[in-house]
Amino acid sequence: MGLLALKRYLPYMRPYLGLVVVFGVAQLGSLAAAASIPKVIQYIIDGPITHHQLGQLVPMAGLLVLVGLLEFVFIYLRRNYSGIASLRMETDLRNDFYAHLQNLQVSFHDNWQSGQLLSRAISDIATVRRFVSFGLIWFLQTFVTFVVVFVLMIGLDWVLALVVVACMLPIAYFSRKFHHRYKLIARRLQDQQGDLTTIIEEMATGVRIIKAFGRMPLMQKRFESQGRLLRGTSLEGIKTRAQLWTRLNFLPNLSLVAVLLLGGFNVIQGHLTIGGLVAFMSYVFMLTWPMDAIGWVLSMSEECQTASERLNEVLDSRPEIADRPAATALERCSGRIEFRGVGFKYPKSDEWILRDLNLTIEPGETVGIVGRTGSGKTTLAYLVPRLYDVAEGQVLVDGIDVRDLQLRSLRTHIGVAFEDPILFSASVHENLVMGRPIVSDEELKRAIDVAQAGFVWDLPWGLETRVGEQGYTLSGGQRQRLALARAVLGSPPVLVLDDPLSSVDVH
């Protein structure tokens, strides 16, 4: 179940093997300390108490306190270091997931809801981490506890031990039945969480349109409808878990009754001491929490398996636009662009957007392309920085097919500004440089002057003013001017502009 699903993600724990060893040793130490307490109690009852040796009671009580303190220390180490290791694993996994999302082609993002990707990047990765740090540890703890306690029980009375095992056999049946039912619920629940995230994200980004058209009640109705679906699935999951936990909680009580009756009979017959019976019952009590934990671990395991499957759906997607094995770097670029017999249609579509297109743009030449809506102007702009690949023909930069160039190298020579000016929740300066190497103040000023974006100097903190998500603290025209300034910054040899001034007033 969850253990098999984790096969792909457990290697993320390899860098933290030292921490894993520490909490593994601490886990065994805490179990050894817990298992020794009933033996000490048995010794006290059958020794000092039975023989009225009051002088040995205090030292034995001190031994119990010492063992309890050791168990406390081991539990602290286990929880602390397992939490540290799992959180570091979660961070590495989330970083790789984000990097993979960035490497995937634009067409992949066209076909995925942003809310589904968000829920995978946040909720599903957190679910995997929770199972590693808690569920997996408790699974191992439960297994080892059963083995150790069973061995100790056999040492006290093998018949009673077999009785306890017989009382636990229904666990396999209940667990299998739970697995088949809950895995469907877990998948539906996490998919619905992604759908709800999508609705919230769409509301947040489209709040102006929603308010302008007075569609708040409609969006509220959509949200509440999806919320009811999520609530119904959650309640179904709660009911399924409650049924399992109720049955599992009954088994230790059943075994306790059997042990009390048969053990009491053995004490009367002289086959077992009172201390041995107390120790045996203490071991039965030690199984009570693992029995409770089985239901919890099983539910976490199913959720982890579902989360892993959802993550794999993204991680198994291979980038269709990537560097070829023999791709070369474009050290210098004169800016010559050629479309040679280009044809293009979008993925999962049979309609040709461009067909048999031939166009050459010489260095220093400016070409404007006009046409009706949907004629492929924006698509043409996407092909130069290789946001999409042509279906036929070639796009060449300085006589080299763009597919034979390293993507990073190609895109460093191209400046782009699209009609929709995407700005990030950062400062004006950060939006302009976009992580480029150090840019001089003169270059920044020149780019701002070219785009006529001098309004930035009047902002409260100048270039360090944060523009908010999507740049909505600025007007549409101001956003487009900043996007244009970003495109021309550094004087790229190739400048691709797709109606970047549609919201700018003509002066």
Short mmCIF file of C-alpha atoms in Angstrom, two decimals:
data_model
loop_
_atom_site.label_atom_id
_atom_site.label_comp_id
_atom_site.label_asym_id
_atom_site.label_seq_id
_atom_site.Cartn_x
_atom_site.Cartn_y
_atom_site.Cartn_z
CA MET A 1 0.00 0.00 0.00
CA GLY A 2 1.65 3.22 1.19
CA LEU A 3 5.00 1.45 1.57
CA LEU A 4 5.07 0.47 -2.12
CA ALA A 5 3.97 3.95 -3.16
CA LEU A 6 6.88 5.44 -1.20
CA LYS A 7 9.46 3.49 -3.19
CA ARG A 8 10.04 6.49 -5.43
CA TYR A 9 10.33 9.01 -2.59
CA LEU A 10 12.28 7.20 0.14
CA PRO A 11 15.60 7.94 -1.66
CA TYR A 12 14.99 11.55 -0.63
CA MET A 13 15.85 10.38 2.91
CA ARG A 14 19.30 9.18 1.81
CA PRO A 15 21.07 12.52 2.49
CA TYR A 16 19.74 12.37 6.04
CA LEU A 17 20.74 8.79 6.76
CA GLY A 18 22.45 9.86 9.98
CA LEU A 19 19.20 11.28 11.33
CA VAL A 20 17.35 8.14 10.24
CA VAL A 21 19.83 5.97 12.17
CA VAL A 22 19.45 8.14 15.29
CA PHE A 23 15.65 7.96 15.37
CA GLY A 24 15.75 4.26 14.45
CA VAL A 25 18.00 3.50 17.42
CA ALA A 26 15.84 5.75 19.61
CA GLN A 27 12.73 3.87 18.47
CA LEU A 28 14.25 0.52 19.45
CA GLY A 29 15.47 2.01 22.73
CA SER A 30 12.02 3.34 23.65
CA LEU A 31 10.47 -0.04 22.84
CA ALA A 32 13.07 -1.89 24.93
CA ALA A 33 12.44 0.44 27.87
CA ALA A 34 8.65 0.05 27.58
CA ALA A 35 8.92 -3.75 27.33
CA SER A 36 11.17 -3.97 30.41
CA ILE A 37 8.71 -2.19 32.71
CA PRO A 38 6.28 -5.17 33.03
CA LYS A 39 9.24 -7.46 33.83
CA VAL A 40 10.34 -5.12 36.61
CA ILE A 41 6.77 -5.04 37.95
CA GLN A 42 6.65 -8.85 37.86
CA TYR A 43 9.91 -9.02 39.80
CA ILE A 44 8.59 -6.58 42.42
CA ILE A 45 5.32 -8.48 42.91
CA ASP A 46 6.89 -11.95 42.97
CA GLY A 47 9.86 -10.78 45.03
CA PRO A 48 9.70 -7.98 47.62
CA ILE A 49 5.90 -7.86 47.86
CA THR A 50 5.29 -11.64 48.03
CA HIS A 51 8.16 -12.19 50.48
CA HIS A 52 7.53 -9.00 52.48
CA GLN A 53 11.00 -7.60 51.66
CA LEU A 54 10.15 -3.94 52.17
CA GLY A 55 13.77 -2.85 51.97
CA GLN A 56 13.93 -3.75 48.27
CA LEU A 57 10.82 -1.80 47.29
CA VAL A 58 12.50 1.61 47.20
CA PRO A 59 15.44 0.51 44.96
CA MET A 60 13.04 -1.27 42.59
CA ALA A 61 10.78 1.78 42.47
CA GLY A 62 13.86 3.84 41.61
CA LEU A 63 14.64 1.37 38.82
CA LEU A 64 11.13 1.88 37.43
CA VAL A 65 11.64 5.67 37.45
CA LEU A 66 14.99 5.28 35.69
CA VAL A 67 13.49 3.07 32.98
CA GLY A 68 10.63 5.56 32.55
CA LEU A 69 13.13 8.42 32.14
CA LEU A 70 15.07 6.43 29.54
CA GLU A 71 11.86 5.80 27.61
CA PHE A 72 11.07 9.53 27.73
CA VAL A 73 14.52 10.44 26.37
CA PHE A 74 14.30 7.87 23.56
CA ILE A 75 10.78 9.03 22.58
CA TYR A 76 11.98 12.65 22.45
CA LEU A 77 14.94 11.73 20.23
CA ARG A 78 12.74 9.63 17.95
CA ARG A 79 10.11 12.30 17.42
CA ASN A 80 12.60 15.16 17.10
CA TYR A 81 14.93 13.57 14.57
CA SER A 82 12.19 11.87 12.55
CA GLY A 83 10.48 15.26 12.24
CA ILE A 84 13.70 16.99 11.14
CA ALA A 85 14.52 14.31 8.56
CA SER A 86 11.00 14.20 7.11
CA LEU A 87 10.72 18.00 6.86
CA ARG A 88 14.02 18.18 5.01
CA MET A 89 12.82 15.41 2.71
CA GLU A 90 9.60 17.36 2.10
CA THR A 91 11.57 20.49 1.21
CA ASP A 92 13.78 18.62 -1.29
CA LEU A 93 10.79 16.86 -2.86
CA ARG A 94 8.84 20.10 -3.20
CA ASN A 95 11.86 21.85 -4.75
CA ASP A 96 12.24 19.05 -7.32
CA PHE A 97 8.51 19.08 -8.03
CA TYR A 98 8.56 22.85 -8.63
CA ALA A 99 11.63 22.56 -10.86
CA HIS A 100 9.89 19.80 -12.85
CA LEU A 101 6.80 21.99 -13.30
CA GLN A 102 9.00 24.75 -14.71
CA ASN A 103 10.68 22.35 -17.13
CA LEU A 104 7.40 21.07 -18.53
CA GLN A 105 6.24 22.63 -21.78
CA VAL A 106 3.58 25.33 -21.94
CA SER A 107 1.09 22.91 -23.50
CA PHE A 108 1.20 20.79 -20.32
CA HIS A 109 0.11 23.79 -18.23
CA ASP A 110 -2.56 24.64 -20.81
CA ASN A 111 -4.28 21.32 -20.05
CA TRP A 112 -3.98 21.27 -16.25
CA GLN A 113 -6.02 23.22 -13.73
CA SER A 114 -3.75 25.39 -11.60
CA GLY A 115 -5.61 24.31 -8.47
CA GLN A 116 -4.79 20.65 -9.14
CA LEU A 117 -1.10 21.50 -9.46
CA LEU A 118 -1.23 23.63 -6.31
CA SER A 119 -2.88 20.85 -4.28
CA ARG A 120 -0.22 18.41 -5.45
CA ALA A 121 2.66 20.78 -4.68
CA ILE A 122 1.36 21.55 -1.18
CA SER A 123 -1.17 19.05 0.17
CA ASP A 124 0.02 15.84 -1.51
CA ILE A 125 3.70 16.38 -0.70
CA ALA A 126 2.73 17.19 2.90
CA THR A 127 0.71 13.94 3.00
CA VAL A 128 3.77 11.95 1.89
CA ARG A 129 5.87 13.68 4.55
CA ARG A 130 3.33 12.97 7.30
CA PHE A 131 3.31 9.28 6.46
CA VAL A 132 7.11 9.12 6.45
CA SER A 133 7.47 10.98 9.75
CA PHE A 134 4.51 9.42 11.58
CA GLY A 135 2.68 6.68 9.71
CA LEU A 136 5.73 4.75 8.53
CA ILE A 137 7.41 5.00 11.93
CA TRP A 138 4.28 3.85 13.71
CA PHE A 139 3.90 0.99 11.26
CA LEU A 140 7.42 -0.20 12.08
CA GLN A 141 6.87 0.49 15.77
CA THR A 142 3.65 -1.53 15.75
CA PHE A 143 5.25 -4.45 13.92
CA VAL A 144 8.29 -4.58 16.21
CA THR A 145 6.07 -4.15 19.30
CA PHE A 146 3.92 -7.13 18.29
CA VAL A 147 7.00 -9.30 17.72
CA VAL A 148 8.76 -8.32 20.96
CA VAL A 149 5.63 -8.54 23.10
CA PHE A 150 4.69 -11.91 21.60
CA VAL A 151 8.15 -13.31 22.41
CA LEU A 152 7.92 -12.01 25.98
CA MET A 153 4.39 -13.43 26.31
CA ILE A 154 5.59 -16.87 25.20
CA GLY A 155 8.22 -16.70 27.95
CA LEU A 156 5.45 -16.21 30.51
CA ASP A 157 2.74 -18.55 29.16
CA TRP A 158 2.72 -19.79 25.56
CA VAL A 159 -0.95 -20.86 25.70
CA LEU A 160 -2.08 -17.38 26.72
CA ALA A 161 0.16 -15.95 23.99
CA LEU A 162 -1.59 -18.05 21.35
CA VAL A 163 -4.97 -16.93 22.71
CA VAL A 164 -3.93 -13.29 22.27
CA VAL A 165 -2.76 -13.98 18.71
CA ALA A 166 -6.05 -15.70 17.90
CA CYS A 167 -7.94 -12.62 19.11
CA MET A 168 -5.84 -10.45 16.76
CA LEU A 169 -6.37 -12.52 13.59
CA PRO A 170 -9.47 -10.54 12.44
CA ILE A 171 -7.14 -7.56 11.91
CA ALA A 172 -6.14 -8.94 8.50
CA TYR A 173 -9.76 -9.21 7.34
CA PHE A 174 -10.74 -5.75 8.60
CA SER A 175 -7.61 -4.17 7.10
CA ARG A 176 -8.15 -5.69 3.66
CA LYS A 177 -11.78 -4.60 3.60
CA PHE A 178 -10.76 -1.08 4.67
CA HIS A 179 -8.06 -0.89 1.98
CA HIS A 180 -10.43 -1.59 -0.91
CA ARG A 181 -12.97 0.96 0.26
CA TYR A 182 -10.81 3.78 1.58
CA LYS A 183 -8.43 4.03 -1.36
CA LEU A 184 -11.34 5.20 -3.56
CA ILE A 185 -12.45 7.71 -0.94
CA ALA A 186 -8.91 9.06 -0.49
CA ARG A 187 -8.48 9.63 -4.23
CA ARG A 188 -11.84 11.33 -4.58
CA LEU A 189 -11.15 13.50 -1.55
CA GLN A 190 -7.80 14.76 -2.81
CA ASP A 191 -9.12 15.41 -6.32
CA GLN A 192 -12.01 17.41 -4.87
CA GLN A 193 -9.58 19.43 -2.76
CA GLY A 194 -7.76 20.29 -5.99
CA ASP A 195 -11.03 21.34 -7.64
CA LEU A 196 -11.89 23.55 -4.66
CA THR A 197 -8.43 25.11 -4.79
CA THR A 198 -9.00 25.88 -8.47
CA ILE A 199 -12.25 27.70 -7.71
CA ILE A 200 -10.57 29.80 -5.01
CA GLU A 201 -7.62 30.59 -7.27
CA GLU A 202 -9.91 31.62 -10.14
CA MET A 203 -11.90 33.86 -7.80
CA ALA A 204 -8.73 35.52 -6.50
CA THR A 205 -7.29 36.23 -9.95
CA GLY A 206 -10.61 37.15 -11.57
CA VAL A 207 -12.11 39.15 -8.70
CA ARG A 208 -12.40 42.31 -10.81
CA ILE A 209 -14.42 40.60 -13.55
CA ILE A 210 -16.60 38.83 -10.99
CA LYS A 211 -17.43 42.09 -9.23
CA ALA A 212 -17.81 44.09 -12.45
CA PHE A 213 -20.42 41.64 -13.78
CA GLY A 214 -22.04 41.15 -10.39
CA ARG A 215 -21.39 37.42 -10.43
CA MET A 216 -20.52 37.02 -6.73
CA PRO A 217 -23.65 34.90 -6.03
CA LEU A 218 -22.81 32.60 -8.96
CA MET A 219 -19.23 32.08 -7.77
CA GLN A 220 -20.46 31.60 -4.21
CA LYS A 221 -22.88 28.94 -5.42
CA ARG A 222 -20.09 27.14 -7.29
CA PHE A 223 -17.86 27.26 -4.24
CA GLU A 224 -20.56 26.00 -1.87
CA SER A 225 -21.51 23.21 -4.27
CA GLN A 226 -17.90 22.01 -4.47
CA GLY A 227 -17.58 22.45 -0.71
CA ARG A 228 -20.60 20.20 -0.14
CA LEU A 229 -19.05 17.51 -2.33
CA LEU A 230 -15.83 17.74 -0.34
CA ARG A 231 -17.71 17.63 2.96
CA GLY A 232 -19.69 14.57 1.86
CA THR A 233 -16.55 12.71 0.85
CA SER A 234 -14.82 13.72 4.10
CA LEU A 235 -17.77 12.43 6.15
CA GLU A 236 -17.71 9.18 4.17
CA GLY A 237 -14.02 8.83 5.02
CA ILE A 238 -14.67 9.57 8.70
CA LYS A 239 -17.39 6.92 8.80
CA THR A 240 -15.13 4.33 7.18
CA ARG A 241 -12.26 5.08 9.57
CA ALA A 242 -14.58 5.06 12.58
CA GLN A 243 -15.89 1.62 11.65
CA LEU A 244 -12.36 0.24 11.38
CA TRP A 245 -11.10 1.85 14.59
CA THR A 246 -14.15 0.64 16.54
CA ARG A 247 -13.54 -2.95 15.47
CA LEU A 248 -9.82 -2.75 16.15
CA ASN A 249 -10.38 -1.24 19.60
CA PHE A 250 -12.64 -4.16 20.48
CA LEU A 251 -9.97 -6.80 19.84
CA PRO A 252 -7.59 -5.85 22.72
CA ASN A 253 -10.54 -5.81 25.13
CA LEU A 254 -11.57 -9.25 23.91
CA SER A 255 -8.05 -10.59 24.41
CA LEU A 256 -7.88 -8.93 27.84
CA VAL A 257 -11.01 -10.79 28.99
CA ALA A 258 -9.60 -14.09 27.69
CA VAL A 259 -6.26 -13.48 29.41
CA LEU A 260 -7.92 -12.55 32.70
CA LEU A 261 -10.08 -15.70 32.73
CA LEU A 262 -7.47 -18.20 31.54
CA GLY A 263 -4.62 -16.49 33.38
CA GLY A 264 -6.61 -16.41 36.60
CA PHE A 265 -7.30 -20.11 36.21
CA ASN A 266 -3.56 -20.78 35.72
CA VAL A 267 -2.72 -18.75 38.84
CA ILE A 268 -5.23 -20.78 40.89
CA GLN A 269 -3.73 -23.99 39.49
CA GLY A 270 -0.24 -22.75 40.36
CA HIS A 271 1.00 -22.71 36.74
CA LEU A 272 1.48 -18.92 36.76
CA THR A 273 2.44 -16.44 39.45
CA ILE A 274 0.43 -13.32 40.24
CA GLY A 275 3.36 -11.22 39.10
CA GLY A 276 3.47 -13.15 35.84
CA LEU A 277 -0.24 -12.54 35.28
CA VAL A 278 0.17 -8.82 35.99
CA ALA A 279 3.14 -8.68 33.60
CA PHE A 280 1.18 -10.58 30.92
CA MET A 281 -1.77 -8.21 31.24
CA SER A 282 0.64 -5.27 31.05
CA TYR A 283 1.87 -6.63 27.73
CA VAL A 284 -1.72 -6.88 26.52
CA PHE A 285 -2.15 -3.21 27.48
CA MET A 286 1.03 -2.45 25.51
CA LEU A 287 -0.80 -3.74 22.43
CA THR A 288 -3.78 -1.44 22.98
CA TRP A 289 -2.14 1.68 21.52
CA PRO A 290 -0.61 -0.18 18.54
CA MET A 291 -4.06 -1.60 17.82
CA ASP A 292 -5.48 1.93 17.86
CA ALA A 293 -2.58 3.07 15.68
CA ILE A 294 -3.23 0.39 13.04
CA GLY A 295 -6.42 2.13 11.91
CA TRP A 296 -4.70 5.49 11.86
CA VAL A 297 -1.67 4.10 10.00
CA LEU A 298 -3.86 2.33 7.44
CA SER A 299 -5.78 5.52 6.66
CA MET A 300 -2.53 7.49 6.38
CA SER A 301 -1.13 4.75 4.16
CA GLU A 302 -4.05 4.96 1.73
CA GLU A 303 -3.83 8.76 1.67
CA CYS A 304 -0.09 8.53 1.04
CA GLN A 305 -0.63 6.06 -1.79
CA THR A 306 -3.18 8.36 -3.39
CA ALA A 307 -0.92 11.38 -2.94
CA SER A 308 2.00 9.47 -4.49
CA GLU A 309 -0.12 8.48 -7.49
CA ARG A 310 -1.21 12.09 -7.99
CA LEU A 311 2.38 13.31 -7.76
CA ASN A 312 3.51 10.62 -10.19
CA GLU A 313 0.96 11.84 -12.73
CA VAL A 314 2.98 15.06 -12.93
CA LEU A 315 6.49 13.70 -12.33
CA ASP A 316 6.01 11.01 -14.99
CA SER A 317 5.21 13.68 -17.59
CA ARG A 318 8.35 14.20 -19.62
CA PRO A 319 9.19 17.65 -21.01
CA GLU A 320 8.45 17.65 -24.73
CA ILE A 321 10.47 20.81 -25.23
CA ALA A 322 13.95 20.19 -23.87
CA ASP A 323 17.58 20.33 -24.92
CA ARG A 324 18.55 17.72 -27.48
CA PRO A 325 21.57 15.57 -26.57
CA ALA A 326 23.79 17.43 -29.05
CA ALA A 327 22.32 20.90 -28.46
CA THR A 328 24.84 23.73 -28.61
CA ALA A 329 25.07 27.11 -26.92
CA LEU A 330 24.47 30.26 -28.96
CA GLU A 331 27.40 32.37 -27.82
CA ARG A 332 26.66 35.37 -30.05
CA CYS A 333 23.51 36.28 -31.88
CA SER A 334 23.14 38.72 -34.74
CA GLY A 335 19.35 38.49 -34.67
CA ARG A 336 18.53 36.85 -38.00
CA ILE A 337 15.20 34.96 -37.78
CA GLU A 338 13.88 32.61 -40.45
CA PHE A 339 10.63 30.64 -40.60
CA ARG A 340 11.15 27.93 -43.19
CA GLY A 341 8.08 25.93 -44.30
CA VAL A 342 6.60 26.26 -40.81
CA GLY A 343 3.41 24.45 -39.91
CA PHE A 344 1.87 24.35 -36.45
CA LYS A 345 -1.17 22.94 -34.69
CA TYR A 346 -1.79 22.84 -30.99
CA PRO A 347 -1.56 19.54 -29.09
CA LYS A 348 -4.74 17.42 -29.24
CA SER A 349 -6.00 19.48 -32.16
CA ASP A 350 -6.20 18.60 -35.85
CA GLU A 351 -6.59 22.21 -36.97
CA TRP A 352 -3.57 23.82 -38.57
CA ILE A 353 -2.92 27.28 -37.13
CA LEU A 354 0.05 27.92 -39.43
CA ARG A 355 0.92 26.05 -42.62
CA ASP A 356 3.78 26.41 -45.09
CA LEU A 357 4.89 29.74 -43.61
CA ASN A 358 8.12 31.23 -44.96
CA LEU A 359 9.49 34.46 -43.52
CA THR A 360 12.97 35.92 -43.05
CA ILE A 361 13.77 38.83 -40.73
CA GLU A 362 17.26 40.28 -41.09
CA PRO A 363 19.29 41.73 -38.18
CA GLY A 364 18.15 45.26 -37.35
CA GLU A 365 14.93 44.81 -39.34
CA THR A 366 11.53 45.44 -37.80
CA VAL A 367 8.58 43.43 -39.07
CA GLY A 368 4.97 43.94 -38.05
CA ILE A 369 2.48 41.12 -38.61
CA VAL A 370 -1.21 41.91 -38.78
CA GLY A 371 -4.22 39.67 -39.29
CA ARG A 372 -7.63 38.75 -38.04
CA THR A 373 -8.21 37.31 -34.59
CA GLY A 374 -7.11 33.68 -34.43
CA SER A 375 -4.94 33.87 -37.53
CA GLY A 376 -1.82 32.73 -35.60
CA LYS A 377 0.01 35.97 -34.78
CA THR A 378 0.53 35.09 -31.12
CA THR A 379 1.39 31.51 -32.04
CA LEU A 380 4.11 32.83 -34.32
CA ALA A 381 5.54 34.83 -31.41
CA TYR A 382 5.56 31.69 -29.22
CA LEU A 383 7.68 29.75 -31.73
CA VAL A 384 10.74 32.02 -31.61
CA PRO A 385 11.66 31.45 -27.92
CA ARG A 386 10.48 27.86 -28.41
CA LEU A 387 7.53 27.96 -26.04
CA TYR A 388 6.03 25.55 -28.57
CA ASP A 389 7.73 23.45 -31.25
CA VAL A 390 6.68 23.50 -34.88
CA ALA A 391 4.79 20.51 -36.24
CA GLU A 392 6.63 20.81 -39.54
CA GLY A 393 9.35 23.01 -40.98
CA GLN A 394 11.98 24.94 -39.04
CA VAL A 395 12.49 28.10 -37.03
CA LEU A 396 16.08 29.27 -37.35
CA VAL A 397 18.10 31.84 -35.43
CA ASP A 398 21.29 32.88 -37.21
CA GLY A 399 20.79 29.89 -39.51
CA ILE A 400 20.55 27.35 -36.66
CA ASP A 401 17.37 25.41 -35.93
CA VAL A 402 16.16 26.54 -32.50
CA ARG A 403 15.70 22.85 -31.56
CA ASP A 404 19.47 22.41 -31.93
CA LEU A 405 20.20 25.19 -29.44
CA GLN A 406 20.25 24.97 -25.67
CA LEU A 407 17.02 26.50 -24.38
CA ARG A 408 18.69 28.71 -21.77
CA SER A 409 21.19 29.96 -24.33
CA LEU A 410 18.48 30.66 -26.93
CA ARG A 411 16.23 32.56 -24.55
CA THR A 412 19.02 34.79 -23.21
CA HIS A 413 19.19 36.39 -26.66
CA ILE A 414 15.44 37.00 -26.93
CA GLY A 415 13.31 39.62 -25.23
CA VAL A 416 9.55 39.00 -25.14
CA ALA A 417 6.54 41.06 -24.16
CA PHE A 418 3.05 39.67 -24.60
CA GLU A 419 -0.35 41.33 -24.54
CA ASP A 420 -1.03 39.98 -21.05
CA PRO A 421 1.63 41.65 -18.89
CA ILE A 422 2.53 39.11 -16.24
CA LEU A 423 4.09 40.71 -13.18
CA PHE A 424 5.03 38.94 -9.97
CA SER A 425 4.40 39.76 -6.33
CA ALA A 426 7.77 41.47 -5.96
CA SER A 427 9.39 44.87 -6.32
CA VAL A 428 9.51 46.79 -9.60
CA HIS A 429 13.26 46.18 -9.71
CA GLU A 430 12.85 42.42 -9.25
CA ASN A 431 10.17 42.30 -11.96
CA LEU A 432 12.46 44.10 -14.38
CA VAL A 433 15.67 42.12 -13.89
CA MET A 434 13.95 38.72 -13.38
CA GLY A 435 17.02 37.18 -11.76
CA ARG A 436 19.43 38.27 -14.50
CA PRO A 437 23.08 38.84 -13.59
CA ILE A 438 23.86 42.25 -12.15
CA VAL A 439 22.30 44.95 -14.31
CA SER A 440 23.76 48.45 -14.20
CA ASP A 441 21.65 51.46 -13.23
CA GLU A 442 22.28 52.91 -16.69
CA GLU A 443 20.76 49.86 -18.38
CA LEU A 444 17.73 50.02 -16.09
CA LYS A 445 17.20 53.71 -16.78
CA ARG A 446 17.56 53.17 -20.52
CA ALA A 447 14.98 50.33 -20.52
CA ILE A 448 12.57 52.43 -18.46
CA ASP A 449 13.02 55.39 -20.83
CA VAL A 450 12.49 53.23 -23.93
CA ALA A 451 9.24 51.85 -22.47
CA GLN A 452 8.25 55.32 -21.23
CA ALA A 453 7.78 53.84 -17.76
CA GLY A 454 9.08 56.87 -15.90
CA PHE A 455 6.11 56.64 -13.52
CA VAL A 456 8.19 54.15 -11.46
CA TRP A 457 10.22 57.04 -10.03
CA ASP A 458 7.03 58.51 -8.56
CA LEU A 459 6.05 55.31 -6.74
CA PRO A 460 6.34 55.43 -2.91
CA TRP A 461 9.65 53.52 -2.83
CA GLY A 462 10.72 53.89 -6.43
CA LEU A 463 12.08 50.70 -7.95
CA GLU A 464 11.75 48.92 -4.61
CA THR A 465 7.98 49.39 -4.51
CA ARG A 466 6.16 46.05 -4.43
CA VAL A 467 3.49 45.80 -7.10
CA GLY A 468 1.37 43.03 -5.56
CA GLU A 469 0.20 39.80 -7.15
CA GLN A 470 -0.13 40.08 -10.94
CA GLY A 471 0.88 43.74 -10.53
CA TYR A 472 -2.73 44.75 -9.87
CA THR A 473 -1.67 47.75 -7.78
CA LEU A 474 -0.74 49.33 -11.12
CA SER A 475 -2.96 50.28 -14.05
CA GLY A 476 -3.14 48.09 -17.15
CA GLY A 477 -1.01 50.51 -19.13
CA GLN A 478 1.61 50.74 -16.38
CA ARG A 479 1.87 46.96 -16.23
CA GLN A 480 2.38 46.76 -19.97
CA ARG A 481 5.07 49.42 -19.90
CA LEU A 482 6.95 47.54 -17.18
CA ALA A 483 6.66 44.33 -19.19
CA LEU A 484 8.05 46.17 -22.24
CA ALA A 485 10.91 47.60 -20.16
CA ARG A 486 11.71 44.09 -18.97
CA ALA A 487 11.81 42.88 -22.59
CA VAL A 488 14.20 45.55 -23.85
CA LEU A 489 16.47 45.43 -20.78
CA GLY A 490 19.95 44.36 -21.87
CA SER A 491 19.26 45.17 -25.55
CA PRO A 492 18.53 41.59 -26.72
CA PRO A 493 19.36 40.93 -30.40
CA VAL A 494 15.83 39.55 -30.94
CA LEU A 495 12.78 41.35 -29.62
CA VAL A 496 9.39 39.62 -29.90
CA LEU A 497 6.40 41.84 -29.10
CA ASP A 498 2.82 40.57 -29.18
CA ASP A 499 0.57 43.63 -28.97
CA PRO A 500 2.38 44.82 -25.80
CA LEU A 501 0.82 48.31 -25.83
CA SER A 502 -2.87 47.42 -26.19
CA SER A 503 -3.67 49.06 -22.82
CA VAL A 504 -1.38 52.07 -23.27
CA ASP A 505 -2.77 55.50 -24.10
CA VAL A 506 -1.48 56.96 -27.38
CA HIS A 507 0.41 60.23 -26.86
#
